Coordinates of C-alpha atoms in Angstrom, one line a residue:
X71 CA -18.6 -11.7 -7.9
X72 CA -20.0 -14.1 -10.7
X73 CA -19.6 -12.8 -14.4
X74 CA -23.0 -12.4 -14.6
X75 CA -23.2 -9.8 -12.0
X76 CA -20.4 -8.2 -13.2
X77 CA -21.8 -7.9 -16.6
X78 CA -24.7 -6.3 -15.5
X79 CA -22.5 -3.5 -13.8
X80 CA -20.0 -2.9 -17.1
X81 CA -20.3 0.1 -18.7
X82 CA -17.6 1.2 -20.2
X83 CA -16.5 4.5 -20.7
X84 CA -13.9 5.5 -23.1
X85 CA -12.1 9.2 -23.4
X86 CA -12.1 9.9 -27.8
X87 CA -8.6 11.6 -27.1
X88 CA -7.0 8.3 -26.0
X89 CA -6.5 6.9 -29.3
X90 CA -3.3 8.9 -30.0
X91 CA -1.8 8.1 -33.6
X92 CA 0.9 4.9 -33.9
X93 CA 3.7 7.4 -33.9
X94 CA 3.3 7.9 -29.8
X95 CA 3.8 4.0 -29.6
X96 CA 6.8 3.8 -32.0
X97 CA 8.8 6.6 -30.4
X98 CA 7.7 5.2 -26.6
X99 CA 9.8 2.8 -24.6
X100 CA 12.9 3.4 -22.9
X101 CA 13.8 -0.2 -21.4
X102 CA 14.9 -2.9 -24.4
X103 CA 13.5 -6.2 -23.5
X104 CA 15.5 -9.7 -23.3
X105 CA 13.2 -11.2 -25.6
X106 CA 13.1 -8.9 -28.8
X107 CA 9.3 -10.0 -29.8
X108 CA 8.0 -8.3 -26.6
X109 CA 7.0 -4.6 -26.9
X110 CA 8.9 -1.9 -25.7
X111 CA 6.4 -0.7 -23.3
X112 CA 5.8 -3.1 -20.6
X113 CA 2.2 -4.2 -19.1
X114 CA 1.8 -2.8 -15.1
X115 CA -0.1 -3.7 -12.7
X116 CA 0.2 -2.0 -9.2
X117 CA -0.9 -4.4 -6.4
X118 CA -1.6 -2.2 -2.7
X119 CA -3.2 -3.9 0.2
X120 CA -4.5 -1.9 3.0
X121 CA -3.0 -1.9 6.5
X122 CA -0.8 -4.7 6.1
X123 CA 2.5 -4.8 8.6
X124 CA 5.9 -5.3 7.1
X125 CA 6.2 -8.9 8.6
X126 CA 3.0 -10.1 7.0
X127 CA 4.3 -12.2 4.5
X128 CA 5.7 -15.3 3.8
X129 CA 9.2 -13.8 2.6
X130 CA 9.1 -11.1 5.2
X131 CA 9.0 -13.8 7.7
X132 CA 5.3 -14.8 8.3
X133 CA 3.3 -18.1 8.8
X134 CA 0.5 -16.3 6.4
X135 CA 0.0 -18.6 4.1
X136 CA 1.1 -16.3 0.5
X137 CA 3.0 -18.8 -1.8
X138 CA 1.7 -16.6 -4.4
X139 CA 3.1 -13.1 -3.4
X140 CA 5.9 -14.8 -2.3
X141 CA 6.4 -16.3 -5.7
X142 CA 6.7 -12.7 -7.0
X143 CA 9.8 -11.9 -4.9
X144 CA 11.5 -15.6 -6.0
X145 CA 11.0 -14.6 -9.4
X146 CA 11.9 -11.0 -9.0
X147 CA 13.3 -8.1 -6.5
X148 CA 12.2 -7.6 -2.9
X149 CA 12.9 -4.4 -1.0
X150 CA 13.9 -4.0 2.0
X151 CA 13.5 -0.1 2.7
X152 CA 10.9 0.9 0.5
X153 CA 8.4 3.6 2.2
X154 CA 4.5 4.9 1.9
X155 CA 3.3 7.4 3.6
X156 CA 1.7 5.9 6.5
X157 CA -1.8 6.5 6.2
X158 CA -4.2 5.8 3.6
X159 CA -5.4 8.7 1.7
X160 CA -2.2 10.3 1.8
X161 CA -0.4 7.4 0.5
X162 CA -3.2 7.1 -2.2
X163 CA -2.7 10.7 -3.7
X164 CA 1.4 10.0 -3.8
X165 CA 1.1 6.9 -5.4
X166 CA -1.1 8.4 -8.2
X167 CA 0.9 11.3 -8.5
X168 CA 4.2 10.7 -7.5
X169 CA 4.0 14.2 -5.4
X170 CA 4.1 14.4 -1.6
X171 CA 0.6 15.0 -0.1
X172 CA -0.6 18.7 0.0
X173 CA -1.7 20.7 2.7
X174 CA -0.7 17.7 5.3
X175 CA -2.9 15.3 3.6
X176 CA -6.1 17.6 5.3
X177 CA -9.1 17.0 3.0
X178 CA -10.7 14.3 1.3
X179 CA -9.4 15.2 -2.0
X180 CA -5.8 15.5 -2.3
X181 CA -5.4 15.7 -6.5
X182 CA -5.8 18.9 -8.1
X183 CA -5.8 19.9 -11.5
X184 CA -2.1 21.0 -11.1
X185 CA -0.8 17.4 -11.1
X186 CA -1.5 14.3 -13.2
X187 CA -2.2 10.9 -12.2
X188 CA -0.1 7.7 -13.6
X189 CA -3.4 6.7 -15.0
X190 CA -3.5 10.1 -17.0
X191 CA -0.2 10.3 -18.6
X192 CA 0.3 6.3 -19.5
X193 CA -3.3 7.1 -21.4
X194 CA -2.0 9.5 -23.1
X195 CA 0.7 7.3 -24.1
X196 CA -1.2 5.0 -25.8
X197 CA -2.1 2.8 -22.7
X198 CA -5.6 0.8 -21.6
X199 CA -6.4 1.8 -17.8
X200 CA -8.1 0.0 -15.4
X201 CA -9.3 0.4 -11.6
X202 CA -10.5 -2.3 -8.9
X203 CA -10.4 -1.6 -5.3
X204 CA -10.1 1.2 -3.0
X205 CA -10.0 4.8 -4.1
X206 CA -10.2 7.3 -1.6
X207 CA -9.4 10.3 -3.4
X208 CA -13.0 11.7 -3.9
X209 CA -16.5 10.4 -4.4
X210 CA -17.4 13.1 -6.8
X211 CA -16.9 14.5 -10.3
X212 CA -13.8 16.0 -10.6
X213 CA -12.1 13.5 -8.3
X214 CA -13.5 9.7 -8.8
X215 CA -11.2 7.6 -10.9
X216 CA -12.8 8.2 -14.2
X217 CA -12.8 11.9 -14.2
X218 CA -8.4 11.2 -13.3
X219 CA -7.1 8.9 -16.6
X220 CA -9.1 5.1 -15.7
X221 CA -10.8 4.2 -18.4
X222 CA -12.5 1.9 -16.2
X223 CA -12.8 1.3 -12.6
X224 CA -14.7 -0.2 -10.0
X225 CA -14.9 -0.7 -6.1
X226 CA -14.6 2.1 -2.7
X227 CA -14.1 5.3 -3.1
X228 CA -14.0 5.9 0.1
X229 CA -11.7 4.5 3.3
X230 CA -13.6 1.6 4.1
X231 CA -16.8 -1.2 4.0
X232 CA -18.2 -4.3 5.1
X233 CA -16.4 -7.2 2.7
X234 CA -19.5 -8.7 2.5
X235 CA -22.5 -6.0 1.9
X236 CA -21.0 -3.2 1.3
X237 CA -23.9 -1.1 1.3
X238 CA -24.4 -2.3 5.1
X239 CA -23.4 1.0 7.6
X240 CA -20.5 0.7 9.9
X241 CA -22.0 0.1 13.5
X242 CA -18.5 1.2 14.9
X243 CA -19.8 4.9 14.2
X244 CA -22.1 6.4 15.6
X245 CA -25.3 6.5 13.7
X246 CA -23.4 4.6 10.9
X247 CA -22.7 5.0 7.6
X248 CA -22.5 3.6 4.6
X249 CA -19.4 4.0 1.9
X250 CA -20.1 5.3 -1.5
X251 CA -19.7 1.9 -3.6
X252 CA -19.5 2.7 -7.3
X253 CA -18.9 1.5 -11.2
X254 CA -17.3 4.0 -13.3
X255 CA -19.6 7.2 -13.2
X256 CA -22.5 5.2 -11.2
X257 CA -23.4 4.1 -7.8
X258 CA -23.9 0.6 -6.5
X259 CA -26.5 -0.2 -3.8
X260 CA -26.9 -3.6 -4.3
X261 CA -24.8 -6.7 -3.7
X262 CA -25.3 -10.2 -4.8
X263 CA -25.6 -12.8 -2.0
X264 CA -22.1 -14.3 -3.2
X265 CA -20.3 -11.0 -2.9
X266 CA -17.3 -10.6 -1.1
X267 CA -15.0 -7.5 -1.8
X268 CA -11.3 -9.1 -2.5
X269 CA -12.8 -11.7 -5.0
X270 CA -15.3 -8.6 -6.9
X271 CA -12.2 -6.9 -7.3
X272 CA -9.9 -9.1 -9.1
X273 CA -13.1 -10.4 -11.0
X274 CA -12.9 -6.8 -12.2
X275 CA -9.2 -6.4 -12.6
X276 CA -9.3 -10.1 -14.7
X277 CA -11.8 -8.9 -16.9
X278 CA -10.6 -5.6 -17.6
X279 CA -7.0 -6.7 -18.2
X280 CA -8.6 -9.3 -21.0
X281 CA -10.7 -6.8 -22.7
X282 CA -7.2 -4.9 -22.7
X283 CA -4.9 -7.7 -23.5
X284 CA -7.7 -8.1 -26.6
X285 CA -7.2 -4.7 -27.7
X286 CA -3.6 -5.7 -29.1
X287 CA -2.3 -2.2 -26.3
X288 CA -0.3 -2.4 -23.7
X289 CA -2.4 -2.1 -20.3
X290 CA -2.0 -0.5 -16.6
X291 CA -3.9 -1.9 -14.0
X292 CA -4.4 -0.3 -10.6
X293 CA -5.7 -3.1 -8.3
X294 CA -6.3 -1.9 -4.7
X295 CA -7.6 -4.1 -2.3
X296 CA -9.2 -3.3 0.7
X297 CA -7.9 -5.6 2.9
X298 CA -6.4 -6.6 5.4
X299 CA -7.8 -2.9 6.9
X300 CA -10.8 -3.4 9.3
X301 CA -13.5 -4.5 9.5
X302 CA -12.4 -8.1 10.2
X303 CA -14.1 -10.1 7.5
X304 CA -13.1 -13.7 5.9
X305 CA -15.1 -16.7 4.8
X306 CA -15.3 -19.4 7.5
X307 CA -12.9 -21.8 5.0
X308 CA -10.3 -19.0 5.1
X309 CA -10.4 -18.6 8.7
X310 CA -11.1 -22.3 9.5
X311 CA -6.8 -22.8 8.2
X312 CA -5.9 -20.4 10.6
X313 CA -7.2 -21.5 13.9
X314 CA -5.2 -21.9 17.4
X315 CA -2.2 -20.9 14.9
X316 CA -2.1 -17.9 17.4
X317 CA -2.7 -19.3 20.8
X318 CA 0.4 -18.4 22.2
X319 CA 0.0 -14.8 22.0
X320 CA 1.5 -11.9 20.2
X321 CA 4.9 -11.7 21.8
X322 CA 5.5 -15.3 20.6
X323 CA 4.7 -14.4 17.7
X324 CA 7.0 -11.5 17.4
X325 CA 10.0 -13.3 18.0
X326 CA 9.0 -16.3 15.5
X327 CA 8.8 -14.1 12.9
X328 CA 12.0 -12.0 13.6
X329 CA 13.9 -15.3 13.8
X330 CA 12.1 -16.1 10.2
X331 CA 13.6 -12.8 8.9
X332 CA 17.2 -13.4 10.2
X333 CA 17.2 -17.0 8.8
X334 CA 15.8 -15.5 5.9
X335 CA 18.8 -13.6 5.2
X336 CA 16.1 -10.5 5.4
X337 CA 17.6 -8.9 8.5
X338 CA 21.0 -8.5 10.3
X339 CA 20.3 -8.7 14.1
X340 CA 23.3 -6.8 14.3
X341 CA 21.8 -3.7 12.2
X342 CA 17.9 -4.7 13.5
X343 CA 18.0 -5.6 16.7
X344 CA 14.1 -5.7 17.7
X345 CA 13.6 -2.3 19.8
X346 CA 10.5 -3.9 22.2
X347 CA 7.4 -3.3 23.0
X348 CA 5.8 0.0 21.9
X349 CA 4.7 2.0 25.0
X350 CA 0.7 0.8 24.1
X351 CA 1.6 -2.7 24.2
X352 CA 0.7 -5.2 26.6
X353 CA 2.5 -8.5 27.4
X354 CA 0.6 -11.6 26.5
X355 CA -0.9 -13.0 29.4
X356 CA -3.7 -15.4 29.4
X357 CA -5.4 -14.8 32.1
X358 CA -5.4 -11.0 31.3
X359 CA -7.3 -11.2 28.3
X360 CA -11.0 -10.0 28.1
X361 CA -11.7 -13.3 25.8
X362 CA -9.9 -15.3 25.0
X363 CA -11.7 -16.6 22.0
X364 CA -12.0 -13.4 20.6
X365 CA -8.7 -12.4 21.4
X366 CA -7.6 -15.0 19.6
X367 CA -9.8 -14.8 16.6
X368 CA -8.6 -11.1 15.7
X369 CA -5.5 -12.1 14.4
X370 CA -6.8 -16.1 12.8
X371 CA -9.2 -13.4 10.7
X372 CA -6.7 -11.4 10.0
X373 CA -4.7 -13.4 8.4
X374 CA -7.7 -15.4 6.5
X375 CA -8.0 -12.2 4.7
X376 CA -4.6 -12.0 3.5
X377 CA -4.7 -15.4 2.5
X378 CA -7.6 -14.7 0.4
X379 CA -6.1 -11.6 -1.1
X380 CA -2.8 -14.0 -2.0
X381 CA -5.4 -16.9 -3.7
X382 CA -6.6 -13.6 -6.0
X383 CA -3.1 -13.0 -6.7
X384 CA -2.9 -16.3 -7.8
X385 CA -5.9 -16.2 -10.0
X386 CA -4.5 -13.2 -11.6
X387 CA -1.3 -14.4 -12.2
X388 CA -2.8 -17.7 -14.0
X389 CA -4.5 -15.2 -16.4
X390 CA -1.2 -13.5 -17.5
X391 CA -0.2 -16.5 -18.3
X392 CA -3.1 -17.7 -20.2
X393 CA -3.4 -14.4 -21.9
X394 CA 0.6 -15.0 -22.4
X395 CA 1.8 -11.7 -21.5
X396 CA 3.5 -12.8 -18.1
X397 CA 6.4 -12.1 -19.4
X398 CA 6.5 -8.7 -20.4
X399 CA 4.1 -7.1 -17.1
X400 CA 6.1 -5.4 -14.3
X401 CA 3.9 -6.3 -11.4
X402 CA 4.2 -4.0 -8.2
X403 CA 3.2 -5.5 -4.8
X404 CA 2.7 -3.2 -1.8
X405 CA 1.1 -2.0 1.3
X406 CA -0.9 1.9 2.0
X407 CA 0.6 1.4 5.6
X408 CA 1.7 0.2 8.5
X409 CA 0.1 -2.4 10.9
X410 CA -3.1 -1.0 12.4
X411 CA -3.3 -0.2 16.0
X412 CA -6.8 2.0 15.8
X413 CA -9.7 0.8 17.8
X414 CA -12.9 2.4 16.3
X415 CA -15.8 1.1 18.6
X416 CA -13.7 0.6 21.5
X417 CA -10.4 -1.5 22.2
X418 CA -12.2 -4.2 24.4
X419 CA -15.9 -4.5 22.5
X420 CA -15.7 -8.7 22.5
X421 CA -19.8 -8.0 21.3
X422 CA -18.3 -7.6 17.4
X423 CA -16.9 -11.1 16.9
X424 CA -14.6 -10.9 13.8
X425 CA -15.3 -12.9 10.8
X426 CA -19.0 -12.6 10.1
X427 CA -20.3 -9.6 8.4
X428 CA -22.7 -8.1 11.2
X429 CA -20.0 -7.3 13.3
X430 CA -17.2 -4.8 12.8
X431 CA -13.8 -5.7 14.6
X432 CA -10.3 -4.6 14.2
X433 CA -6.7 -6.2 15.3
X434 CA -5.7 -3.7 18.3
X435 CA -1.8 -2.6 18.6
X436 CA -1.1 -6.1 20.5
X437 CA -1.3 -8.1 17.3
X438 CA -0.4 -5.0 15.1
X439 CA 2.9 -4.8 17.4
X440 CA 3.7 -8.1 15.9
X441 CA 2.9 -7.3 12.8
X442 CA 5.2 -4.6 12.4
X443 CA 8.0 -6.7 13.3
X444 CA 11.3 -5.6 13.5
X445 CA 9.9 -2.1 13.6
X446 CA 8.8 0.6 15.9
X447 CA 5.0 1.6 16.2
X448 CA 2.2 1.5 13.8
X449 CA 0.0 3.4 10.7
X450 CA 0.0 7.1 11.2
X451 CA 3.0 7.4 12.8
X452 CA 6.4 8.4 11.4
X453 CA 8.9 5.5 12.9
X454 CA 9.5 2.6 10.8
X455 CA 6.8 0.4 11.8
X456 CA 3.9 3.4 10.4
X457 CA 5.9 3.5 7.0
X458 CA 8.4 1.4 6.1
X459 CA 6.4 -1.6 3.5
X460 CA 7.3 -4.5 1.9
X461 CA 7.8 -4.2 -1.7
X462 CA 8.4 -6.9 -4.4
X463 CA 8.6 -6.4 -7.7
X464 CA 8.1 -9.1 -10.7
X465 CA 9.1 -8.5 -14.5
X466 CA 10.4 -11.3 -16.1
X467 CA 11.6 -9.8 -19.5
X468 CA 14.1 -7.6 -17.3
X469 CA 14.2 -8.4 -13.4
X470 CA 16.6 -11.4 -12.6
X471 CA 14.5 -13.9 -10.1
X472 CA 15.2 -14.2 -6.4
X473 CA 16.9 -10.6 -6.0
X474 CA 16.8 -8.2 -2.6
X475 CA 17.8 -4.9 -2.7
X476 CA 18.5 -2.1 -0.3
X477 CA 17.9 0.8 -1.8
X478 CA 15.7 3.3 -0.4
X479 CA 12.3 3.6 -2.3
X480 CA 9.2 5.4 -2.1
X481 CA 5.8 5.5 -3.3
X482 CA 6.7 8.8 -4.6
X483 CA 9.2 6.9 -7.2
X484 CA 6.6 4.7 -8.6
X485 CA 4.8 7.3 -11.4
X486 CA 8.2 8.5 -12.2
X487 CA 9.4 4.7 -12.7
X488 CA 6.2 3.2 -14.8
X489 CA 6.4 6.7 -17.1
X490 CA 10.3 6.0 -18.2
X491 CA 10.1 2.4 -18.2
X492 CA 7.1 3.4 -21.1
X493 CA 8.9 5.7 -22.7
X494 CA 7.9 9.0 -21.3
X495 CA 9.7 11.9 -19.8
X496 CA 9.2 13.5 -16.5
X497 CA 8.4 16.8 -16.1
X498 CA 7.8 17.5 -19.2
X499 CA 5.9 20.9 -20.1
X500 CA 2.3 20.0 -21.5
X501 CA -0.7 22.2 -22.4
X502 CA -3.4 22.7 -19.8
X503 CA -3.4 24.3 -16.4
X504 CA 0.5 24.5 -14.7
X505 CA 1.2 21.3 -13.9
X506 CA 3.5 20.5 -10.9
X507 CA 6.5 18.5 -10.8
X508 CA 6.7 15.1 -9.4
X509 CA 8.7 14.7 -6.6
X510 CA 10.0 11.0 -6.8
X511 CA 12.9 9.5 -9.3
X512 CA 12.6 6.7 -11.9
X513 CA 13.4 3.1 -10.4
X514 CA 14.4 1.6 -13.5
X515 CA 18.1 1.4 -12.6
X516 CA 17.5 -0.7 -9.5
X517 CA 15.2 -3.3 -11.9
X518 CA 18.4 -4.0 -14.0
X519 CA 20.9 -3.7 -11.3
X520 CA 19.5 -4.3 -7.6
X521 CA 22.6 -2.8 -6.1
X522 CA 22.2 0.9 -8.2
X523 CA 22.6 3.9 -6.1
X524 CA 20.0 6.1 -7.3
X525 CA 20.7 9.8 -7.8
X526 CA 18.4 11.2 -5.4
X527 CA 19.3 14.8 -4.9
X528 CA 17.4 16.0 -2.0
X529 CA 15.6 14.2 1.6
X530 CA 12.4 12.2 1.9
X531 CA 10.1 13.9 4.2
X532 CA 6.7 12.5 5.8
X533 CA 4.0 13.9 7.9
X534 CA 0.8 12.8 9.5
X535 CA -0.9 14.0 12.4
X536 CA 1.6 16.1 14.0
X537 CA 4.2 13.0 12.9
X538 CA 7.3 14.4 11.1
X539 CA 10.4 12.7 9.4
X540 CA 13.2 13.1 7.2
X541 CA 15.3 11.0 5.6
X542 CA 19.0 11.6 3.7
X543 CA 20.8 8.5 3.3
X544 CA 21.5 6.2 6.1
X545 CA 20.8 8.9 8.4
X546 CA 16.5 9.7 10.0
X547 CA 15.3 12.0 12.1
X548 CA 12.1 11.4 13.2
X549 CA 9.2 13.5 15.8
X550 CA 6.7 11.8 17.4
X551 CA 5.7 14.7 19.9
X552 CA 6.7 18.1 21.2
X553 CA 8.0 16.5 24.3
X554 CA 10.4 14.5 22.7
X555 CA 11.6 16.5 20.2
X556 CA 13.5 15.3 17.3
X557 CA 15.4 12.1 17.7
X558 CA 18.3 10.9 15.0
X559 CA 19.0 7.2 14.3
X560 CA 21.5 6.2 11.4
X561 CA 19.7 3.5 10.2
X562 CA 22.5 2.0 8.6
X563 CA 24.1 0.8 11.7
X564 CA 20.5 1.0 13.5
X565 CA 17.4 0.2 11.0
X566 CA 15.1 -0.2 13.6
X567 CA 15.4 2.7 15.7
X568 CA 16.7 1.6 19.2
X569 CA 19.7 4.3 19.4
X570 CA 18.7 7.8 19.6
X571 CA 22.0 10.1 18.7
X572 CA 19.9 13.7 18.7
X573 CA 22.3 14.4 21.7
X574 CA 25.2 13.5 20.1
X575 CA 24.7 15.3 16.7
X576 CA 22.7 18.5 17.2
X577 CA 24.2 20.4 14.4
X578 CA 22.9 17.5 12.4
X579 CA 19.3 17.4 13.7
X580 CA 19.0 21.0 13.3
X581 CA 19.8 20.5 9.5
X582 CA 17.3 17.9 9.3
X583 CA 14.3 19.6 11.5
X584 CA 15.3 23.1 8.9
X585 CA 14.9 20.6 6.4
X586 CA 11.6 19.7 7.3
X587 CA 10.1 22.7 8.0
X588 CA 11.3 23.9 4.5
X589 CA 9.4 21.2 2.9
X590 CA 6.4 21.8 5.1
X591 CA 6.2 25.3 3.8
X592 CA 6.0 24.1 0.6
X593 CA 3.7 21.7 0.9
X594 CA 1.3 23.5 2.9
X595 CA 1.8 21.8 6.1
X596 CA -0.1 23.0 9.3
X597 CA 2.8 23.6 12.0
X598 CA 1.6 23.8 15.8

């Protein structure tokens, strides 16, 4: 989006009761910096993509071309068993709130007055907040972005749009419709000619982060872009570096990027052996496909958009170090979900050609099968491949470059982590309606010391859709459906789920499916 445009849509709105006296800001910060001019509360800016699989960048093993992101992990930490929640809006509300999702994610908006967002209590701590991307936690006052701590925001609020024009309807539903688009407290109809949704977004977050950086505060930044998520859009000079790179087929593909991660040092083919296709998968055979041409040009798109998503990176990386503040900004890298194996319109509709903006394509589970390599399935479900992401995480002042850990994260962590890091507490009584304690723990240890065991005192737990999981250490049970029950992996000798050992260890399944069901209690969850 050019500045002009963007101009004409900034209207800044600004809450009296952030400017807390200079006290807050002299008592905050918990991490001491290596350079003692830098302040003690760091810059953040959280990074999510939308549907991306774990093998879908360069240092997870992709041919995607994202020097950029990958730069991020060189000069910093990379995860290898970090979690979401494995579905958008669920993943959203645990993100902000660093609570699991209520009520089994059911509803359109998951955050209640009971629990405050990162955006809210780094405001209140003397922080600028800003928003760019894709919201989907509510459309409407109480629930849009500026009603939850972001000073200023701007992109979806709903699930998805054309990259394009997104005030265009999505022709994959029937009757269409069209996504509530918006600045702040106000609507936007109307899209310049040039628009395209990746590049309005860092334009946003760039300009945002400036007017912060200007303010002499330190700043969090929320930057959520939409893609890789369907619809398949990406300018034709994106898509143009990416063609016949996929011509020999997803299963190819799969094991090129598998032998990436090994030689990486990434993955132990002892501990992750690949597990095969899922059972939706098809084996690439040329003259099975529908079209070829299209076949071919769902995954080329694809990966045009993340492309373009890592150039943005880059742009906003180049102003942090113009603005000179590189140094001292955690930056957070991430993905909502899993590889996408959803059809809307139909698995097989070759009339929706991806790339331009009329038409409305998606990936299929073929290519989202090899996007989730090592793993097991795809978004909405509970094995690895619907929730495991890649996670890198850059911060100069403290991180040590070119770091991997394997400590088990989750989004859950991330309020809990950006709070201590600026000097905050967690769980700490305030005035106002009873709030709710998060449920993640601070990740500040593992930023120092890759190899920290974090004291986590109870289980992760997921849901989605009837998908259950826990997880306690190296072990995971996991439910896919009634008729399979719970199975039990021990991921530490197993990560990607090819040796089920329910039968071996009942009395340790029935802890774990007890366990869930306890959590699911609490949460609200809907148990059929």
């Amino acid at each position: 989006m050019n500045s002009l445009v963007l101009n004409s849509l900034r209207t800044r709105t600004r809450f009296a009761w952030m400017l807390l006296p200079a006290l807050v800001l002299l008592l905050a910060g918990s991490v001491s910096a290596k350079d003692p001019s830098l302040g003690t509360q760091p810059n953040i800016v959280l990074i999510m993509v939308d549907d991306m699989g774990w093998s879908d960048l360069g240092c997870y093993g992709s041919e995607i071309e994202t020097p950029h992101i990958d730069s991020l992990a060189a000069d910093g930490l990379l995860f290898t068993d970090f979690y979401n929640n494995g579905k958008c809006t669920t993943t959203r509300a645990s993100l902000l709130t660093g609570r699991y999702p209520q009520r089994g994610g059911r509803g359109i908006e998951l955050l209640d007055d009971r629990m405050r967002t990162i955006a809210e209590r780094l405001l209140q701590m003397g922080y600028r907040t800003g928003m760019s991307g894709k919201w989907h936690n509510g459309k409407v006052k109480p629930h849009r972005p500026i009603d939850r701590g972001f000073e200023e925001s701007f992109g979806l609020w709903d699930g998805c749009c054309n990259f394009f024009d997104p005030s265009q309807p999505d022709p994959a539903f029937k009757g269409g419709r069209v996504r509530f688009f918006g600045r702040n407290d106000k609507r936007i109809d109307d899209f310049p000619d040039d628009f395209y949704s990746t590049d309005a977004f860092t334009d946003h977050a760039i300009e945002t982060i400036r007017d912060a950086v200007g303010s002499g505060t330190p700043f969090f930044h929320y930057l959520a872009y939409t893609a890789p998520h369907y619809p398949l859009h990406a300018k034709p000079s994106d898509i143009a570096k990416y063609r016949g790179r996929y011509d020999a087929g997803w299963d190819v593909l799969r094991k090129k990027r598998y032998q990436r991660q090994v030689d990486l040092g990434l993955i132990d083919p002892a501990v992750w052996p690949d597990p095969g296709p899922n059972p939706n998968n098809q084996d690439f055979k040329r003259d099975d496909l529908v079209d070829e041409a299209w076949e071919m040009s769902r995954m080329e798109v694809y990966a045009a958009m993340l492309d373009c998503v890592d150039q943005n990176i880059g742009r906003l990386l180049q102003t942090l170090d113009e603005l000179k503040v590189a140094e001292n900004t955690l930056i957070v890298f991430l993905s909502d979900n899993g590889g996408c194996a959803e059809v809307p319109g139909g698995a097989a509709n070759t009339t929706h050609r991806p790339g331009p903006k009329q038409w409305y394509s998606h990936v299929g589970p073929n290519w989202a099968y090899a996007q989730n390599t090592p793993f097991r399935r795809y978004k909405t479900y509970t094995h690895e491949g619907g929730i495991a992401t890649p996670c890198v995480m850059r911060w100069p002042a403290i991180i040590s470059p070119g770091q991997k850990s394997r400590t088990v994260g989750h989004i859950i962590d991330l309020l809990p982590t950006f709070v201590d890091l600026a000097g905050g507490t967690i769980n700490q009584p305030d005035a106002g309606p009873e709030r709710l304690p998060v449920d993640g723990i601070s990740l500040s240890p593992v930023l120092r010391d890759p190899k920290s065991t974090l004291p986590r005192q109870n289980a992760l737990f997921w849901h989605w859709a009837g998908h259950r999981a826990v997880r306690d250490g190296k072990w995971k049970a996991v439910w896919e459906n009634k008729k399979q029950g719970w199975e039990l992996y021990d991921l530490g000798d197993d990560r990607t789920e090819t040796q089920n050992l329910a039968a071996k260890y009942p009395d340790r399944v029935n802890q774990y499916a007890n366990a869930w069901l306890g959590w699911a209690k609490q949460t609200g969850v809907r148990v059929r």
